[in-house]
Amino acid sequence: FASQIAPVAMWLMDHQMNEQASINFGEYYKRIPLKKSATIVHGNALRTDWQSLIEPMPWEKEQPRYHYILGNPPFIGKTWQNDEQRMDIENIFQGVNSAGLLDYVSCWYIKAAEYMLKDYSTVEKSLPKTQTAFVSTNSITQGEQVGILWNELINKYKIKINFAHKTFSWSNEAKGNAGVHVVIIGFACIDNPEKSIFEYNNLKSEPHQLRVSKINPYLVEGNNIFLKRRGEPICNVPKIGKGNQPTDGGFLLLSKEEMEELISKEPQAIPYIKKFLGGQEFIQGIERFCLWLVDINPTTLRKLPRVLERLEGVKKMREVSSDPKTREMAKTPWLFRESDNFESFVAIPEVSSERRNYIPIGFLNKDTIPSNKLQILPNGTLWHFGVLMSEMHMAWTKYTCGRLESRFQYSAGIVYNNFPWPENPTAKQKETVDKAAQAVVDARASFPNSSLADLYDPNTMPPALIKAHNALDKAVDLCYRSQPFINETKRIEFLFELYDKYTAGLFVKEKKKLKKQK
């Protein structure tokens, strides 16, 4: 349908321009009957030789070529791709590790880059070189996709980003069309001396233009950076991990009603029931519980028949699993997949709404069992909490984290382990952050009946909490530098520069290590 509509739309535009020409020049232009239209092909763009679609003009002596390639490829994330689309990605990204994580849009970038690199190396130097711009899903500039796609584009195909529109909300006039969050990226094998980044104050505002000297794959002014998934932090801070995954079929977990019913019939089970929080429960203040039987005495367990019934359900669920590890766990049905219970820890929800100015982070203790939907920082201090709750860390998170739909998807390997903490904070600066962080905790505590969702909704955030966060942001900023950051863009530019500084030595060490192994 689109392929049939396209020539009609172009003929209509041609007719309108002829009408305008007639008015301007006093001569009637007509092109009827219609004999010629643009070359429009219905097919798989990723399995078509784009060069073959250009029909040579009578005056062209050499092979015809594109001057510009523009478009908005299909917006399909990895979860929604069909088998044919997955095969397209596999074919386009041959030999590229983790290419299966990429959005379908990525294939058009590689296809265009291949064309432009060939064009750049074969066309006469005096002639203009082909350039490309695509409207794309913004996820190709976030999270793990950046390192996979842009490392290939920049290092293999010598691509430079020459202009970019940061994330904005885009929709067309089609019936039932849903708005999506997109970016526009103009790129080529040539490095245009004048580059522009178009920023949006909010997703639906008009953009304002910034003149810059270079644009990196996160659409920030700065050197090219590809964050790698790391197992350890680049700074000297506690290692972060995930909470405990039940893999239980729901038998080890209890709603408030189920918990109350169990202890009314089996009060001996009370010492083995703990609060259980995932990301949603943590943010929304939902009460949930679990059976935590890590150190239970076998004799005691035998005297809890209703608990044993639940363990039988866990065992049966695990025995029929297709996962060998889960089947092995059937031998210990009273245990979670992990059994970590720390004295105290900082909890970070894995998924949080992008509407919030801050991801709600908090302190929990051994009376609460965190699920695998919480990232946890064992024995985290007010200093760690304060920096992670700051505007600096939020700026980093917004630009580097992956997204679940449009929500923030916080990860240890990409976000936390790559985060550049303050370089050399003084004892006094750290003490100031500690006090400001405690003030945030105290401000929250003054609203005992409000959930974190209530407290951090931009429309309902209490003034006392806003004031406490402003003071914390200022205290953390001063740990990085004495000059204030005028906006989020300046924060992320500074953080990328600091990341570059921190990791330069790491990369040198990695190279030396590889040579030594050879």
mmCIF file with all atom_site columns, C-alpha atoms in Angstrom, residues 259-442:
data_model
loop_
_atom_site.group_PDB
_atom_site.id
_atom_site.type_symbol
_atom_site.label_atom_id
_atom_site.label_alt_id
_atom_site.label_comp_id
_atom_site.label_asym_id
_atom_site.label_entity_id
_atom_site.label_seq_id
_atom_site.pdbx_PDB_ins_code
_atom_site.Cartn_x
_atom_site.Cartn_y
_atom_site.Cartn_z
_atom_site.occupancy
_atom_site.B_iso_or_equiv
_atom_site.pdbx_formal_charge
_atom_site.auth_seq_id
_atom_site.auth_comp_id
_atom_site.auth_asym_id
_atom_site.auth_atom_id
_atom_site.pdbx_PDB_model_num
ATOM 1   C CA . MET A 1 259 ? 0.967  -14.319 55.359 1.00 0.00 ? 259 MET A CA 1
ATOM 2   C CA . GLU A 1 260 ? -1.723 -13.537 57.936 1.00 0.00 ? 260 GLU A CA 1
ATOM 3   C CA . GLU A 1 261 ? -3.577 -16.770 57.160 1.00 0.00 ? 261 GLU A CA 1
ATOM 4   C CA . LEU A 1 262 ? -0.389 -18.840 57.459 1.00 0.00 ? 262 LEU A CA 1
ATOM 5   C CA . ILE A 1 263 ? 0.651  -17.432 60.849 1.00 0.00 ? 263 ILE A CA 1
ATOM 6   C CA . SER A 1 264 ? -2.898 -17.756 62.196 1.00 0.00 ? 264 SER A CA 1
ATOM 7   C CA . LYS A 1 265 ? -2.788 -21.504 61.477 1.00 0.00 ? 265 LYS A CA 1
ATOM 8   C CA . GLU A 1 266 ? 0.923  -22.049 61.915 1.00 0.00 ? 266 GLU A CA 1
ATOM 9   C CA . PRO A 1 267 ? 2.350  -19.389 64.303 1.00 0.00 ? 267 PRO A CA 1
ATOM 10  C CA . GLN A 1 268 ? 5.622  -21.345 64.595 1.00 0.00 ? 268 GLN A CA 1
ATOM 11  C CA . ALA A 1 269 ? 6.406  -20.086 61.057 1.00 0.00 ? 269 ALA A CA 1
ATOM 12  C CA . ILE A 1 270 ? 6.638  -16.420 62.163 1.00 0.00 ? 270 ILE A CA 1
ATOM 13  C CA . PRO A 1 271 ? 10.475 -16.378 62.591 1.00 0.00 ? 271 PRO A CA 1
ATOM 14  C CA . TYR A 1 272 ? 10.850 -17.593 58.990 1.00 0.00 ? 272 TYR A CA 1
ATOM 15  C CA . ILE A 1 273 ? 8.682  -14.948 57.337 1.00 0.00 ? 273 ILE A CA 1
ATOM 16  C CA . LYS A 1 274 ? 10.353 -11.789 56.084 1.00 0.00 ? 274 LYS A CA 1
ATOM 17  C CA . LYS A 1 275 ? 9.340  -8.793  54.015 1.00 0.00 ? 275 LYS A CA 1
ATOM 18  C CA . PHE A 1 276 ? 10.051 -9.334  50.322 1.00 0.00 ? 276 PHE A CA 1
ATOM 19  C CA . LEU A 1 277 ? 10.542 -6.380  47.984 1.00 0.00 ? 277 LEU A CA 1
ATOM 20  C CA . GLY A 1 278 ? 11.030 -6.110  44.255 1.00 0.00 ? 278 GLY A CA 1
ATOM 21  C CA . GLY A 1 279 ? 11.318 -2.823  42.393 1.00 0.00 ? 279 GLY A CA 1
ATOM 22  C CA . GLN A 1 280 ? 7.565  -2.234  42.144 1.00 0.00 ? 280 GLN A CA 1
ATOM 23  C CA . GLU A 1 281 ? 6.872  -3.135  45.785 1.00 0.00 ? 281 GLU A CA 1
ATOM 24  C CA . PHE A 1 282 ? 9.750  -0.899  46.907 1.00 0.00 ? 282 PHE A CA 1
ATOM 25  C CA . ILE A 1 283 ? 8.538  2.146   44.960 1.00 0.00 ? 283 ILE A CA 1
ATOM 26  C CA . GLN A 1 284 ? 4.791  1.679   45.359 1.00 0.00 ? 284 GLN A CA 1
ATOM 27  C CA . GLY A 1 285 ? 4.909  0.681   49.048 1.00 0.00 ? 285 GLY A CA 1
ATOM 28  C CA . ILE A 1 286 ? 3.221  -2.675  48.392 1.00 0.00 ? 286 ILE A CA 1
ATOM 29  C CA . GLU A 1 287 ? 3.472  -5.168  51.252 1.00 0.00 ? 287 GLU A CA 1
ATOM 30  C CA . ARG A 1 288 ? 4.736  -8.592  50.230 1.00 0.00 ? 288 ARG A CA 1
ATOM 31  C CA . PHE A 1 289 ? 6.387  -11.392 52.180 1.00 0.00 ? 289 PHE A CA 1
ATOM 32  C CA . CYS A 1 290 ? 8.369  -14.561 51.672 1.00 0.00 ? 290 CYS A CA 1
ATOM 33  C CA . LEU A 1 291 ? 9.381  -17.744 53.450 1.00 0.00 ? 291 LEU A CA 1
ATOM 34  C CA . TRP A 1 292 ? 13.088 -17.378 54.274 1.00 0.00 ? 292 TRP A CA 1
ATOM 35  C CA . LEU A 1 293 ? 14.224 -20.837 55.384 1.00 0.00 ? 293 LEU A CA 1
ATOM 36  C CA . VAL A 1 294 ? 17.985 -20.551 54.875 1.00 0.00 ? 294 VAL A CA 1
ATOM 37  C CA . ASP A 1 295 ? 19.025 -21.646 58.391 1.00 0.00 ? 295 ASP A CA 1
ATOM 38  C CA . ILE A 1 296 ? 15.956 -23.577 59.481 1.00 0.00 ? 296 ILE A CA 1
ATOM 39  C CA . ASN A 1 297 ? 16.499 -26.720 61.529 1.00 0.00 ? 297 ASN A CA 1
ATOM 40  C CA . PRO A 1 298 ? 15.140 -29.871 59.774 1.00 0.00 ? 298 PRO A CA 1
ATOM 41  C CA . THR A 1 299 ? 13.287 -30.879 62.939 1.00 0.00 ? 299 THR A CA 1
ATOM 42  C CA . THR A 1 300 ? 11.581 -27.465 63.082 1.00 0.00 ? 300 THR A CA 1
ATOM 43  C CA . LEU A 1 301 ? 10.680 -27.633 59.400 1.00 0.00 ? 301 LEU A CA 1
ATOM 44  C CA . ARG A 1 302 ? 8.975  -31.018 59.829 1.00 0.00 ? 302 ARG A CA 1
ATOM 45  C CA . LYS A 1 303 ? 6.641  -29.413 62.378 1.00 0.00 ? 303 LYS A CA 1
ATOM 46  C CA . LEU A 1 304 ? 5.382  -26.884 59.805 1.00 0.00 ? 304 LEU A CA 1
ATOM 47  C CA . PRO A 1 305 ? 3.018  -28.929 57.549 1.00 0.00 ? 305 PRO A CA 1
ATOM 48  C CA . ARG A 1 306 ? 1.583  -25.906 55.704 1.00 0.00 ? 306 ARG A CA 1
ATOM 49  C CA . VAL A 1 307 ? 5.070  -24.656 54.913 1.00 0.00 ? 307 VAL A CA 1
ATOM 50  C CA . LEU A 1 308 ? 5.981  -28.166 53.727 1.00 0.00 ? 308 LEU A CA 1
ATOM 51  C CA . GLU A 1 309 ? 2.975  -28.116 51.374 1.00 0.00 ? 309 GLU A CA 1
ATOM 52  C CA . ARG A 1 310 ? 4.375  -24.982 49.757 1.00 0.00 ? 310 ARG A CA 1
ATOM 53  C CA . LEU A 1 311 ? 7.817  -26.542 49.461 1.00 0.00 ? 311 LEU A CA 1
ATOM 54  C CA . GLU A 1 312 ? 6.267  -29.516 47.662 1.00 0.00 ? 312 GLU A CA 1
ATOM 55  C CA . GLY A 1 313 ? 4.837  -27.063 45.120 1.00 0.00 ? 313 GLY A CA 1
ATOM 56  C CA . VAL A 1 314 ? 8.288  -25.481 44.642 1.00 0.00 ? 314 VAL A CA 1
ATOM 57  C CA . LYS A 1 315 ? 9.845  -28.909 44.139 1.00 0.00 ? 315 LYS A CA 1
ATOM 58  C CA . LYS A 1 316 ? 7.330  -29.990 41.481 1.00 0.00 ? 316 LYS A CA 1
ATOM 59  C CA . MET A 1 317 ? 7.658  -26.679 39.619 1.00 0.00 ? 317 MET A CA 1
ATOM 60  C CA . ARG A 1 318 ? 11.449 -26.937 39.514 1.00 0.00 ? 318 ARG A CA 1
ATOM 61  C CA . GLU A 1 319 ? 11.500 -30.616 38.514 1.00 0.00 ? 319 GLU A CA 1
ATOM 62  C CA . VAL A 1 320 ? 9.612  -29.969 35.265 1.00 0.00 ? 320 VAL A CA 1
ATOM 63  C CA . SER A 1 321 ? 11.638 -26.897 34.271 1.00 0.00 ? 321 SER A CA 1
ATOM 64  C CA . SER A 1 322 ? 13.532 -26.907 30.955 1.00 0.00 ? 322 SER A CA 1
ATOM 65  C CA . ASP A 1 323 ? 16.478 -25.226 32.717 1.00 0.00 ? 323 ASP A CA 1
ATOM 66  C CA . PRO A 1 324 ? 19.007 -27.763 34.109 1.00 0.00 ? 324 PRO A CA 1
ATOM 67  C CA . LYS A 1 325 ? 19.975 -25.413 36.944 1.00 0.00 ? 325 LYS A CA 1
ATOM 68  C CA . THR A 1 326 ? 16.358 -25.052 38.011 1.00 0.00 ? 326 THR A CA 1
ATOM 69  C CA . ARG A 1 327 ? 15.890 -28.838 37.979 1.00 0.00 ? 327 ARG A CA 1
ATOM 70  C CA . GLU A 1 328 ? 18.978 -29.161 40.182 1.00 0.00 ? 328 GLU A CA 1
ATOM 71  C CA . MET A 1 329 ? 17.413 -26.662 42.606 1.00 0.00 ? 329 MET A CA 1
ATOM 72  C CA . ALA A 1 330 ? 14.484 -29.055 43.110 1.00 0.00 ? 330 ALA A CA 1
ATOM 73  C CA . LYS A 1 331 ? 16.734 -30.854 45.624 1.00 0.00 ? 331 LYS A CA 1
ATOM 74  C CA . THR A 1 332 ? 16.602 -27.791 47.903 1.00 0.00 ? 332 THR A CA 1
ATOM 75  C CA . PRO A 1 333 ? 13.029 -26.431 47.500 1.00 0.00 ? 333 PRO A CA 1
ATOM 76  C CA . TRP A 1 334 ? 13.295 -24.329 50.683 1.00 0.00 ? 334 TRP A CA 1
ATOM 77  C CA . LEU A 1 335 ? 16.004 -22.107 49.165 1.00 0.00 ? 335 LEU A CA 1
ATOM 78  C CA . PHE A 1 336 ? 15.867 -19.226 46.694 1.00 0.00 ? 336 PHE A CA 1
ATOM 79  C CA . ARG A 1 337 ? 18.202 -19.296 43.698 1.00 0.00 ? 337 ARG A CA 1
ATOM 80  C CA . GLU A 1 338 ? 20.364 -16.876 45.733 1.00 0.00 ? 338 GLU A CA 1
ATOM 81  C CA . SER A 1 339 ? 20.359 -16.651 49.526 1.00 0.00 ? 339 SER A CA 1
ATOM 82  C CA . ASP A 1 340 ? 21.929 -13.275 50.365 1.00 0.00 ? 340 ASP A CA 1
ATOM 83  C CA . ASN A 1 341 ? 20.680 -11.460 53.452 1.00 0.00 ? 341 ASN A CA 1
ATOM 84  C CA . PHE A 1 342 ? 22.816 -8.424  54.275 1.00 0.00 ? 342 PHE A CA 1
ATOM 85  C CA . GLU A 1 343 ? 22.770 -6.479  57.539 1.00 0.00 ? 343 GLU A CA 1
ATOM 86  C CA . SER A 1 344 ? 22.048 -3.285  55.592 1.00 0.00 ? 344 SER A CA 1
ATOM 87  C CA . PHE A 1 345 ? 22.146 -2.241  51.949 1.00 0.00 ? 345 PHE A CA 1
ATOM 88  C CA . VAL A 1 346 ? 21.250 0.506   49.510 1.00 0.00 ? 346 VAL A CA 1
ATOM 89  C CA . ALA A 1 347 ? 18.473 -0.635  47.159 1.00 0.00 ? 347 ALA A CA 1
ATOM 90  C CA . ILE A 1 348 ? 18.084 0.618   43.576 1.00 0.00 ? 348 ILE A CA 1
ATOM 91  C CA . PRO A 1 349 ? 14.983 -0.447  41.596 1.00 0.00 ? 349 PRO A CA 1
ATOM 92  C CA . GLU A 1 350 ? 15.861 -2.003  38.256 1.00 0.00 ? 350 GLU A CA 1
ATOM 93  C CA . VAL A 1 351 ? 12.990 -0.210  36.472 1.00 0.00 ? 351 VAL A CA 1
ATOM 94  C CA . SER A 1 352 ? 11.679 3.269   37.260 1.00 0.00 ? 352 SER A CA 1
ATOM 95  C CA . SER A 1 353 ? 9.473  5.808   35.499 1.00 0.00 ? 353 SER A CA 1
ATOM 96  C CA . GLU A 1 354 ? 11.238 8.350   33.301 1.00 0.00 ? 354 GLU A CA 1
ATOM 97  C CA . ARG A 1 355 ? 8.835  11.017  34.656 1.00 0.00 ? 355 ARG A CA 1
ATOM 98  C CA . ARG A 1 356 ? 10.665 11.169  37.972 1.00 0.00 ? 356 ARG A CA 1
ATOM 99  C CA . ASN A 1 357 ? 13.514 13.617  38.461 1.00 0.00 ? 357 ASN A CA 1
ATOM 100 C CA . TYR A 1 358 ? 15.259 11.006  40.604 1.00 0.00 ? 358 TYR A CA 1
ATOM 101 C CA . ILE A 1 359 ? 15.192 7.218   40.712 1.00 0.00 ? 359 ILE A CA 1
ATOM 102 C CA . PRO A 1 360 ? 13.904 6.426   44.232 1.00 0.00 ? 360 PRO A CA 1
ATOM 103 C CA . ILE A 1 361 ? 16.798 4.758   46.066 1.00 0.00 ? 361 ILE A CA 1
ATOM 104 C CA . GLY A 1 362 ? 16.728 3.790   49.736 1.00 0.00 ? 362 GLY A CA 1
ATOM 105 C CA . PHE A 1 363 ? 18.189 1.941   52.693 1.00 0.00 ? 363 PHE A CA 1
ATOM 106 C CA . LEU A 1 364 ? 16.954 -1.527  53.705 1.00 0.00 ? 364 LEU A CA 1
ATOM 107 C CA . ASN A 1 365 ? 18.147 -4.017  56.328 1.00 0.00 ? 365 ASN A CA 1
ATOM 108 C CA . LYS A 1 366 ? 18.289 -7.767  56.999 1.00 0.00 ? 366 LYS A CA 1
ATOM 109 C CA . ASP A 1 367 ? 14.572 -7.864  57.887 1.00 0.00 ? 367 ASP A CA 1
ATOM 110 C CA . THR A 1 368 ? 13.820 -7.353  54.190 1.00 0.00 ? 368 THR A CA 1
ATOM 111 C CA . ILE A 1 369 ? 14.718 -9.781  51.411 1.00 0.00 ? 369 ILE A CA 1
ATOM 112 C CA . PRO A 1 370 ? 15.357 -7.941  48.124 1.00 0.00 ? 370 PRO A CA 1
ATOM 113 C CA . SER A 1 371 ? 14.207 -9.640  44.927 1.00 0.00 ? 371 SER A CA 1
ATOM 114 C CA . ASN A 1 372 ? 16.233 -9.814  41.724 1.00 0.00 ? 372 ASN A CA 1
ATOM 115 C CA . LYS A 1 373 ? 14.332 -6.714  40.551 1.00 0.00 ? 373 LYS A CA 1
ATOM 116 C CA . LEU A 1 374 ? 16.383 -4.626  42.974 1.00 0.00 ? 374 LEU A CA 1
ATOM 117 C CA . GLN A 1 375 ? 20.039 -3.741  42.521 1.00 0.00 ? 375 GLN A CA 1
ATOM 118 C CA . ILE A 1 376 ? 21.737 -3.784  45.925 1.00 0.00 ? 376 ILE A CA 1
ATOM 119 C CA . LEU A 1 377 ? 24.799 -2.111  47.376 1.00 0.00 ? 377 LEU A CA 1
ATOM 120 C CA . PRO A 1 378 ? 25.729 -4.148  50.498 1.00 0.00 ? 378 PRO A CA 1
ATOM 121 C CA . ASN A 1 379 ? 26.673 -1.981  53.485 1.00 0.00 ? 379 ASN A CA 1
ATOM 122 C CA . GLY A 1 380 ? 26.243 1.191   51.427 1.00 0.00 ? 380 GLY A CA 1
ATOM 123 C CA . THR A 1 381 ? 26.802 4.421   53.353 1.00 0.00 ? 381 THR A CA 1
ATOM 124 C CA . LEU A 1 382 ? 25.208 7.871   53.307 1.00 0.00 ? 382 LEU A CA 1
ATOM 125 C CA . TRP A 1 383 ? 28.037 8.950   50.972 1.00 0.00 ? 383 TRP A CA 1
ATOM 126 C CA . HIS A 1 384 ? 27.126 6.273   48.416 1.00 0.00 ? 384 HIS A CA 1
ATOM 127 C CA . PHE A 1 385 ? 23.400 6.952   48.808 1.00 0.00 ? 385 PHE A CA 1
ATOM 128 C CA . GLY A 1 386 ? 23.965 10.711  48.436 1.00 0.00 ? 386 GLY A CA 1
ATOM 129 C CA . VAL A 1 387 ? 25.954 10.496  45.210 1.00 0.00 ? 387 VAL A CA 1
ATOM 130 C CA . LEU A 1 388 ? 23.567 7.939   43.679 1.00 0.00 ? 388 LEU A CA 1
ATOM 131 C CA . MET A 1 389 ? 20.550 10.144  44.541 1.00 0.00 ? 389 MET A CA 1
ATOM 132 C CA . SER A 1 390 ? 22.136 13.251  42.999 1.00 0.00 ? 390 SER A CA 1
ATOM 133 C CA . GLU A 1 391 ? 21.486 15.097  39.751 1.00 0.00 ? 391 GLU A CA 1
ATOM 134 C CA . MET A 1 392 ? 24.964 14.079  38.577 1.00 0.00 ? 392 MET A CA 1
ATOM 135 C CA . HIS A 1 393 ? 24.172 10.384  38.807 1.00 0.00 ? 393 HIS A CA 1
ATOM 136 C CA . MET A 1 394 ? 20.721 10.914  37.300 1.00 0.00 ? 394 MET A CA 1
ATOM 137 C CA . ALA A 1 395 ? 22.238 12.703  34.281 1.00 0.00 ? 395 ALA A CA 1
ATOM 138 C CA . TRP A 1 396 ? 24.579 9.746   33.773 1.00 0.00 ? 396 TRP A CA 1
ATOM 139 C CA . THR A 1 397 ? 21.703 7.275   34.137 1.00 0.00 ? 397 THR A CA 1
ATOM 140 C CA . LYS A 1 398 ? 19.469 9.068   31.619 1.00 0.00 ? 398 LYS A CA 1
ATOM 141 C CA . TYR A 1 399 ? 22.141 8.969   28.924 1.00 0.00 ? 399 TYR A CA 1
ATOM 142 C CA . THR A 1 400 ? 23.629 5.521   29.526 1.00 0.00 ? 400 THR A CA 1
ATOM 143 C CA . CYS A 1 401 ? 20.899 3.215   30.815 1.00 0.00 ? 401 CYS A CA 1
ATOM 144 C CA . GLY A 1 402 ? 18.780 0.966   28.655 1.00 0.00 ? 402 GLY A CA 1
ATOM 145 C CA . ARG A 1 403 ? 15.038 1.494   28.519 1.00 0.00 ? 403 ARG A CA 1
ATOM 146 C CA . LEU A 1 404 ? 12.024 -0.716  29.128 1.00 0.00 ? 404 LEU A CA 1
ATOM 147 C CA . GLU A 1 405 ? 9.583  1.034   26.799 1.00 0.00 ? 405 GLU A CA 1
ATOM 148 C CA . SER A 1 406 ? 10.496 4.577   27.922 1.00 0.00 ? 406 SER A CA 1
ATOM 149 C CA . ARG A 1 407 ? 11.226 3.751   31.582 1.00 0.00 ? 407 ARG A CA 1
ATOM 150 C CA . PHE A 1 408 ? 14.741 3.750   33.013 1.00 0.00 ? 408 PHE A CA 1
ATOM 151 C CA . GLN A 1 409 ? 16.275 0.281   33.183 1.00 0.00 ? 409 GLN A CA 1
ATOM 152 C CA . TYR A 1 410 ? 19.165 0.556   35.625 1.00 0.00 ? 410 TYR A CA 1
ATOM 153 C CA . SER A 1 411 ? 22.004 -1.913  35.183 1.00 0.00 ? 411 SER A CA 1
ATOM 154 C CA . ALA A 1 412 ? 25.123 -2.735  37.166 1.00 0.00 ? 412 ALA A CA 1
ATOM 155 C CA . GLY A 1 413 ? 27.328 -3.511  34.156 1.00 0.00 ? 413 GLY A CA 1
ATOM 156 C CA . ILE A 1 414 ? 26.593 -0.403  32.079 1.00 0.00 ? 414 ILE A CA 1
ATOM 157 C CA . VAL A 1 415 ? 25.393 2.335   34.461 1.00 0.00 ? 415 VAL A CA 1
ATOM 158 C CA . TYR A 1 416 ? 26.871 1.737   37.924 1.00 0.00 ? 416 TYR A CA 1
ATOM 159 C CA . ASN A 1 417 ? 30.181 0.109   37.044 1.00 0.00 ? 417 ASN A CA 1
ATOM 160 C CA . ASN A 1 418 ? 30.994 2.822   34.474 1.00 0.00 ? 418 ASN A CA 1
ATOM 161 C CA . PHE A 1 419 ? 29.859 5.779   36.589 1.00 0.00 ? 419 PHE A CA 1
ATOM 162 C CA . PRO A 1 420 ? 32.676 8.286   37.270 1.00 0.00 ? 420 PRO A CA 1
ATOM 163 C CA . TRP A 1 421 ? 32.489 9.103   40.996 1.00 0.00 ? 421 TRP A CA 1
ATOM 164 C CA . PRO A 1 422 ? 34.080 12.363  42.254 1.00 0.00 ? 422 PRO A CA 1
ATOM 165 C CA . GLU A 1 423 ? 37.817 12.246  41.726 1.00 0.00 ? 423 GLU A CA 1
ATOM 166 C CA . ASN A 1 424 ? 39.325 13.585  44.956 1.00 0.00 ? 424 ASN A CA 1
ATOM 167 C CA . PRO A 1 425 ? 36.597 14.721  47.360 1.00 0.00 ? 425 PRO A CA 1
ATOM 168 C CA . THR A 1 426 ? 37.884 16.143  50.634 1.00 0.00 ? 426 THR A CA 1
ATOM 169 C CA . ALA A 1 427 ? 36.766 14.789  54.007 1.00 0.00 ? 427 ALA A CA 1
ATOM 170 C CA . LYS A 1 428 ? 34.760 17.978  54.542 1.00 0.00 ? 428 LYS A CA 1
ATOM 171 C CA . GLN A 1 429 ? 33.004 17.637  51.157 1.00 0.00 ? 429 GLN A CA 1
ATOM 172 C CA . LYS A 1 430 ? 32.078 14.034  51.910 1.00 0.00 ? 430 LYS A CA 1
ATOM 173 C CA . GLU A 1 431 ? 30.783 15.044  55.331 1.00 0.00 ? 431 GLU A CA 1
ATOM 174 C CA . THR A 1 432 ? 28.606 17.710  53.690 1.00 0.00 ? 432 THR A CA 1
ATOM 175 C CA . VAL A 1 433 ? 27.189 15.086  51.307 1.00 0.00 ? 433 VAL A CA 1
ATOM 176 C CA . ASP A 1 434 ? 26.521 12.750  54.258 1.00 0.00 ? 434 ASP A CA 1
ATOM 177 C CA . LYS A 1 435 ? 24.551 15.451  56.078 1.00 0.00 ? 435 LYS A CA 1
ATOM 178 C CA . ALA A 1 436 ? 22.602 16.378  52.950 1.00 0.00 ? 436 ALA A CA 1
ATOM 179 C CA . ALA A 1 437 ? 21.834 12.701  52.256 1.00 0.00 ? 437 ALA A CA 1
ATOM 180 C CA . GLN A 1 438 ? 20.570 12.264  55.828 1.00 0.00 ? 438 GLN A CA 1
ATOM 181 C CA . ALA A 1 439 ? 18.345 15.307  55.321 1.00 0.00 ? 439 ALA A CA 1
ATOM 182 C CA . VAL A 1 440 ? 16.768 13.568  52.294 1.00 0.00 ? 440 VAL A CA 1
ATOM 183 C CA . VAL A 1 441 ? 16.161 10.430  54.391 1.00 0.00 ? 441 VAL A CA 1
ATOM 184 C CA . ASP A 1 442 ? 14.648 12.563  57.197 1.00 0.00 ? 442 ASP A CA 1
#
